[in-house]
Amino acid sequence: MPRLHALELLPDEAGCEVVRRQWQALRDAGLPSQLDHRGATNSPHVTVLAAPSIGPEDEHRARELVAPLLPADVRPAGVALLGGSRVSLVRLVDVPDEIVRAVLELRSHVPGVQHAGWLPHVTLARRLPRADVAAALDAVGHEDTVLTLTELRRWDPEAGIVTTL
């Protein structure tokens, strides 16, 4: 399966610290955590879209539709489990309607977008055994906070390049 290109929204440093504390809490509990991801570009983010390719016209449209809406305050809401026998533990994110509309408009023009619709979230852990879900929920708890999304970036896995849009 080809590696997917992505457009992502990143929080400011204070928001990154909120998410990294949850990553650390999972690691401290001996559970899978996004801290285990060794990629140089691993950072807290909300994926806007992932697709087999993202062309210059897609980047331009993202700059026009989404970038002008930043910075934007979002509230991490509940948690969700994505996947099968091993799950991804994610924190759902309440996003302003104008960003949701802009993202859905953008997604409608990019061929091969992974997943229908948009479920804004921040990934806390991948490949978490279902038997460890209760422990993971205890570890991350629920901190009522606001994240400020400040940056739109593009990830090109083939070139290994991250570009701020």
PDB file of C-alpha atoms in Angstrom:
ATOM      1  CA  MET A   1       0.000   0.000   0.000  1.00  0.00           C
ATOM      2  CA  PRO A   2       1.456   3.387  -0.939  1.00  0.00           C
ATOM      3  CA  ARG A   3       2.213   5.870   1.809  1.00  0.00           C
ATOM      4  CA  LEU A   4      -0.386   8.601   1.897  1.00  0.00           C
ATOM      5  CA  HIS A   5       0.285  12.291   1.484  1.00  0.00           C
ATOM      6  CA  ALA A   6      -1.478  14.470   4.062  1.00  0.00           C
ATOM      7  CA  LEU A   7      -2.660  17.939   4.917  1.00  0.00           C
ATOM      8  CA  GLU A   8      -2.651  18.583   8.658  1.00  0.00           C
ATOM      9  CA  LEU A   9      -3.565  21.285  11.169  1.00  0.00           C
ATOM     10  CA  LEU A  10      -1.068  21.812  13.990  1.00  0.00           C
ATOM     11  CA  PRO A  11      -1.665  23.382  17.383  1.00  0.00           C
ATOM     12  CA  ASP A  12       0.555  26.028  18.910  1.00  0.00           C
ATOM     13  CA  GLU A  13       3.262  24.976  21.391  1.00  0.00           C
ATOM     14  CA  ALA A  14       0.896  25.113  24.389  1.00  0.00           C
ATOM     15  CA  GLY A  15      -1.518  22.805  22.571  1.00  0.00           C
ATOM     16  CA  CYS A  16       1.300  20.463  21.598  1.00  0.00           C
ATOM     17  CA  GLU A  17       2.288  20.224  25.263  1.00  0.00           C
ATOM     18  CA  VAL A  18      -1.283  19.263  26.249  1.00  0.00           C
ATOM     19  CA  VAL A  19      -1.226  16.391  23.753  1.00  0.00           C
ATOM     20  CA  ARG A  20       2.345  15.343  24.611  1.00  0.00           C
ATOM     21  CA  ARG A  21       1.343  15.051  28.297  1.00  0.00           C
ATOM     22  CA  GLN A  22      -1.302  12.523  27.264  1.00  0.00           C
ATOM     23  CA  TRP A  23       1.230  10.690  25.106  1.00  0.00           C
ATOM     24  CA  GLN A  24       3.598  10.596  28.090  1.00  0.00           C
ATOM     25  CA  ALA A  25       0.836   9.368  30.432  1.00  0.00           C
ATOM     26  CA  LEU A  26       0.230   6.417  28.110  1.00  0.00           C
ATOM     27  CA  ARG A  27       3.950   5.632  27.921  1.00  0.00           C
ATOM     28  CA  ASP A  28       4.261   5.906  31.729  1.00  0.00           C
ATOM     29  CA  ALA A  29       1.425   3.376  32.029  1.00  0.00           C
ATOM     30  CA  GLY A  30       3.360   0.967  29.798  1.00  0.00           C
ATOM     31  CA  LEU A  31       0.914   1.379  26.914  1.00  0.00           C
ATOM     32  CA  PRO A  32       1.399   2.216  23.228  1.00  0.00           C
ATOM     33  CA  SER A  33       1.743   5.963  22.677  1.00  0.00           C
ATOM     34  CA  GLN A  34       2.362   8.337  19.791  1.00  0.00           C
ATOM     35  CA  LEU A  35       5.644   9.057  21.595  1.00  0.00           C
ATOM     36  CA  ASP A  36       6.678   5.650  20.221  1.00  0.00           C
ATOM     37  CA  HIS A  37       6.411   7.011  16.664  1.00  0.00           C
ATOM     38  CA  ARG A  38      10.016   7.655  15.627  1.00  0.00           C
ATOM     39  CA  GLY A  39       9.338   9.819  12.571  1.00  0.00           C
ATOM     40  CA  ALA A  40      11.075  13.192  12.528  1.00  0.00           C
ATOM     41  CA  THR A  41       7.780  14.887  11.661  1.00  0.00           C
ATOM     42  CA  ASN A  42       5.781  13.249  14.462  1.00  0.00           C
ATOM     43  CA  SER A  43       3.894  16.002  16.255  1.00  0.00           C
ATOM     44  CA  PRO A  44       0.350  16.529  17.535  1.00  0.00           C
ATOM     45  CA  HIS A  45      -1.955  17.327  14.627  1.00  0.00           C
ATOM     46  CA  VAL A  46      -5.447  17.047  13.195  1.00  0.00           C
ATOM     47  CA  THR A  47      -5.414  15.430   9.761  1.00  0.00           C
ATOM     48  CA  VAL A  48      -7.430  17.366   7.193  1.00  0.00           C
ATOM     49  CA  LEU A  49      -7.034  14.704   4.526  1.00  0.00           C
ATOM     50  CA  ALA A  50      -4.823  11.838   3.441  1.00  0.00           C
ATOM     51  CA  ALA A  51      -4.616  10.754  -0.204  1.00  0.00           C
ATOM     52  CA  PRO A  52      -2.281   8.882  -2.586  1.00  0.00           C
ATOM     53  CA  SER A  53      -1.163  12.253  -3.972  1.00  0.00           C
ATOM     54  CA  ILE A  54      -1.726  15.946  -3.344  1.00  0.00           C
ATOM     55  CA  GLY A  55      -1.130  18.231  -6.294  1.00  0.00           C
ATOM     56  CA  PRO A  56      -0.196  21.910  -6.441  1.00  0.00           C
ATOM     57  CA  GLU A  57      -3.842  22.792  -7.133  1.00  0.00           C
ATOM     58  CA  ASP A  58      -4.852  20.980  -3.925  1.00  0.00           C
ATOM     59  CA  GLU A  59      -2.233  22.927  -1.958  1.00  0.00           C
ATOM     60  CA  HIS A  60      -3.485  26.179  -3.514  1.00  0.00           C
ATOM     61  CA  ARG A  61      -7.098  25.330  -2.629  1.00  0.00           C
ATOM     62  CA  ALA A  62      -6.043  24.484   0.957  1.00  0.00           C
ATOM     63  CA  ARG A  63      -4.288  27.851   1.224  1.00  0.00           C
ATOM     64  CA  GLU A  64      -7.446  29.596   0.006  1.00  0.00           C
ATOM     65  CA  LEU A  65     -10.057  27.637   1.978  1.00  0.00           C
ATOM     66  CA  VAL A  66      -8.461  26.543   5.251  1.00  0.00           C
ATOM     67  CA  ALA A  67      -5.371  28.639   5.992  1.00  0.00           C
ATOM     68  CA  PRO A  68      -7.267  31.957   6.306  1.00  0.00           C
ATOM     69  CA  LEU A  69      -9.348  30.440   9.136  1.00  0.00           C
ATOM     70  CA  LEU A  70      -6.276  30.025  11.351  1.00  0.00           C
ATOM     71  CA  PRO A  71      -5.619  30.515  14.164  1.00  0.00           C
ATOM     72  CA  ALA A  72      -8.690  28.708  15.477  1.00  0.00           C
ATOM     73  CA  ASP A  73      -9.518  27.525  18.966  1.00  0.00           C
ATOM     74  CA  VAL A  74     -10.784  23.949  19.185  1.00  0.00           C
ATOM     75  CA  ARG A  75     -11.833  21.925  22.191  1.00  0.00           C
ATOM     76  CA  PRO A  76     -10.705  18.329  22.643  1.00  0.00           C
ATOM     77  CA  ALA A  77     -13.912  16.438  23.387  1.00  0.00           C
ATOM     78  CA  GLY A  78     -14.502  12.752  24.021  1.00  0.00           C
ATOM     79  CA  VAL A  79     -12.325   9.864  23.032  1.00  0.00           C
ATOM     80  CA  ALA A  80     -12.932   7.321  20.302  1.00  0.00           C
ATOM     81  CA  LEU A  81     -11.495   4.006  19.214  1.00  0.00           C
ATOM     82  CA  LEU A  82     -10.728   3.493  15.544  1.00  0.00           C
ATOM     83  CA  GLY A  83      -9.834   0.144  14.038  1.00  0.00           C
ATOM     84  CA  GLY A  84     -10.194  -3.570  14.612  1.00  0.00           C
ATOM     85  CA  SER A  85      -8.457  -5.972  16.975  1.00  0.00           C
ATOM     86  CA  ARG A  86      -5.873  -3.315  17.772  1.00  0.00           C
ATOM     87  CA  VAL A  87      -7.241   0.194  17.869  1.00  0.00           C
ATOM     88  CA  SER A  88      -6.134   3.780  17.615  1.00  0.00           C
ATOM     89  CA  LEU A  89      -7.084   5.814  20.666  1.00  0.00           C
ATOM     90  CA  VAL A  90      -7.992   9.338  19.570  1.00  0.00           C
ATOM     91  CA  ARG A  91      -9.242  12.518  21.197  1.00  0.00           C
ATOM     92  CA  LEU A  92     -12.110  13.925  19.139  1.00  0.00           C
ATOM     93  CA  VAL A  93     -11.883  17.657  18.505  1.00  0.00           C
ATOM     94  CA  ASP A  94     -14.791  20.114  18.340  1.00  0.00           C
ATOM     95  CA  VAL A  95     -13.973  22.352  15.368  1.00  0.00           C
ATOM     96  CA  PRO A  96     -15.740  25.586  14.348  1.00  0.00           C
ATOM     97  CA  ASP A  97     -18.335  25.107  11.601  1.00  0.00           C
ATOM     98  CA  GLU A  98     -16.496  27.344   9.129  1.00  0.00           C
ATOM     99  CA  ILE A  99     -13.450  25.069   9.296  1.00  0.00           C
ATOM    100  CA  VAL A 100     -15.612  21.976   8.880  1.00  0.00           C
ATOM    101  CA  ARG A 101     -17.214  23.507   5.777  1.00  0.00           C
ATOM    102  CA  ALA A 102     -13.833  24.527   4.344  1.00  0.00           C
ATOM    103  CA  VAL A 103     -12.306  21.094   4.951  1.00  0.00           C
ATOM    104  CA  LEU A 104     -15.257  19.265   3.394  1.00  0.00           C
ATOM    105  CA  GLU A 105     -15.076  21.571   0.358  1.00  0.00           C
ATOM    106  CA  LEU A 106     -11.337  20.898   0.040  1.00  0.00           C
ATOM    107  CA  ARG A 107     -11.765  17.142   0.454  1.00  0.00           C
ATOM    108  CA  SER A 108     -14.427  17.060  -2.277  1.00  0.00           C
ATOM    109  CA  HIS A 109     -11.810  18.134  -4.854  1.00  0.00           C
ATOM    110  CA  VAL A 110      -8.953  15.776  -3.924  1.00  0.00           C
ATOM    111  CA  PRO A 111      -9.105  12.369  -5.659  1.00  0.00           C
ATOM    112  CA  GLY A 112      -8.646   9.219  -3.610  1.00  0.00           C
ATOM    113  CA  VAL A 113      -9.128  10.813  -0.182  1.00  0.00           C
ATOM    114  CA  GLN A 114      -8.895   8.199   2.543  1.00  0.00           C
ATOM    115  CA  HIS A 115     -12.155   7.825   4.544  1.00  0.00           C
ATOM    116  CA  ALA A 116     -15.488   9.428   3.773  1.00  0.00           C
ATOM    117  CA  GLY A 117     -16.391  12.636   5.575  1.00  0.00           C
ATOM    118  CA  TRP A 118     -14.126  14.159   8.208  1.00  0.00           C
ATOM    119  CA  LEU A 119     -13.712  13.103  11.829  1.00  0.00           C
ATOM    120  CA  PRO A 120     -11.399  15.724  13.375  1.00  0.00           C
ATOM    121  CA  HIS A 121      -9.211  14.119  16.016  1.00  0.00           C
ATOM    122  CA  VAL A 122      -5.758  13.986  17.574  1.00  0.00           C
ATOM    123  CA  THR A 123      -4.228  10.515  17.728  1.00  0.00           C
ATOM    124  CA  LEU A 124      -2.968   9.489  21.166  1.00  0.00           C
ATOM    125  CA  ALA A 125      -1.973   5.869  20.462  1.00  0.00           C
ATOM    126  CA  ARG A 126      -1.962   3.359  17.614  1.00  0.00           C
ATOM    127  CA  ARG A 127      -2.125  -0.434  17.735  1.00  0.00           C
ATOM    128  CA  LEU A 128      -3.551  -0.451  21.260  1.00  0.00           C
ATOM    129  CA  PRO A 129      -4.800  -3.930  22.231  1.00  0.00           C
ATOM    130  CA  ARG A 130      -8.519  -3.799  23.045  1.00  0.00           C
ATOM    131  CA  ALA A 131      -7.757  -5.400  26.418  1.00  0.00           C
ATOM    132  CA  ASP A 132      -5.770  -2.253  27.340  1.00  0.00           C
ATOM    133  CA  VAL A 133      -8.452   0.307  26.451  1.00  0.00           C
ATOM    134  CA  ALA A 134      -9.688   0.811  30.039  1.00  0.00           C
ATOM    135  CA  ALA A 135      -6.128   1.352  31.289  1.00  0.00           C
ATOM    136  CA  ALA A 136      -5.484   3.803  28.455  1.00  0.00           C
ATOM    137  CA  LEU A 137      -8.620   5.781  29.293  1.00  0.00           C
ATOM    138  CA  ASP A 138      -7.554   5.943  32.937  1.00  0.00           C
ATOM    139  CA  ALA A 139      -4.090   7.102  31.908  1.00  0.00           C
ATOM    140  CA  VAL A 140      -5.206   9.962  29.644  1.00  0.00           C
ATOM    141  CA  GLY A 141      -8.147  11.111  31.764  1.00  0.00           C
ATOM    142  CA  HIS A 142      -9.951  14.172  30.486  1.00  0.00           C
ATOM    143  CA  GLU A 143      -8.385  17.587  30.767  1.00  0.00           C
ATOM    144  CA  ASP A 144     -10.822  20.352  29.793  1.00  0.00           C
ATOM    145  CA  THR A 145      -8.651  22.497  27.582  1.00  0.00           C
ATOM    146  CA  VAL A 146      -8.557  24.458  24.358  1.00  0.00           C
ATOM    147  CA  LEU A 147      -6.041  23.889  21.576  1.00  0.00           C
ATOM    148  CA  THR A 148      -5.228  26.722  19.217  1.00  0.00           C
ATOM    149  CA  LEU A 149      -4.655  25.439  15.698  1.00  0.00           C
ATOM    150  CA  THR A 150      -2.124  27.756  14.107  1.00  0.00           C
ATOM    151  CA  GLU A 151      -0.535  26.024  11.130  1.00  0.00           C
ATOM    152  CA  LEU A 152      -1.545  24.103   8.017  1.00  0.00           C
ATOM    153  CA  ARG A 153       1.118  21.751   6.711  1.00  0.00           C
ATOM    154  CA  ARG A 154       1.571  19.269   3.907  1.00  0.00           C
ATOM    155  CA  TRP A 155       3.356  15.944   4.395  1.00  0.00           C
ATOM    156  CA  ASP A 156       4.983  14.363   1.341  1.00  0.00           C
ATOM    157  CA  PRO A 157       6.082  10.862   2.426  1.00  0.00           C
ATOM    158  CA  GLU A 158       7.807  10.087  -0.874  1.00  0.00           C
ATOM    159  CA  ALA A 159      10.162  13.072  -0.587  1.00  0.00           C
ATOM    160  CA  GLY A 160      10.167  13.063   3.239  1.00  0.00           C
ATOM    161  CA  ILE A 161       9.291  16.762   3.208  1.00  0.00           C
ATOM    162  CA  VAL A 162       6.959  18.800   5.401  1.00  0.00           C
ATOM    163  CA  THR A 163       5.850  22.138   3.959  1.00  0.00           C
ATOM    164  CA  THR A 164       3.979  24.841   5.836  1.00  0.00           C
ATOM    165  CA  LEU A 165       1.133  26.149   3.732  1.00  0.00           C
TER     166      LEU A 165
END
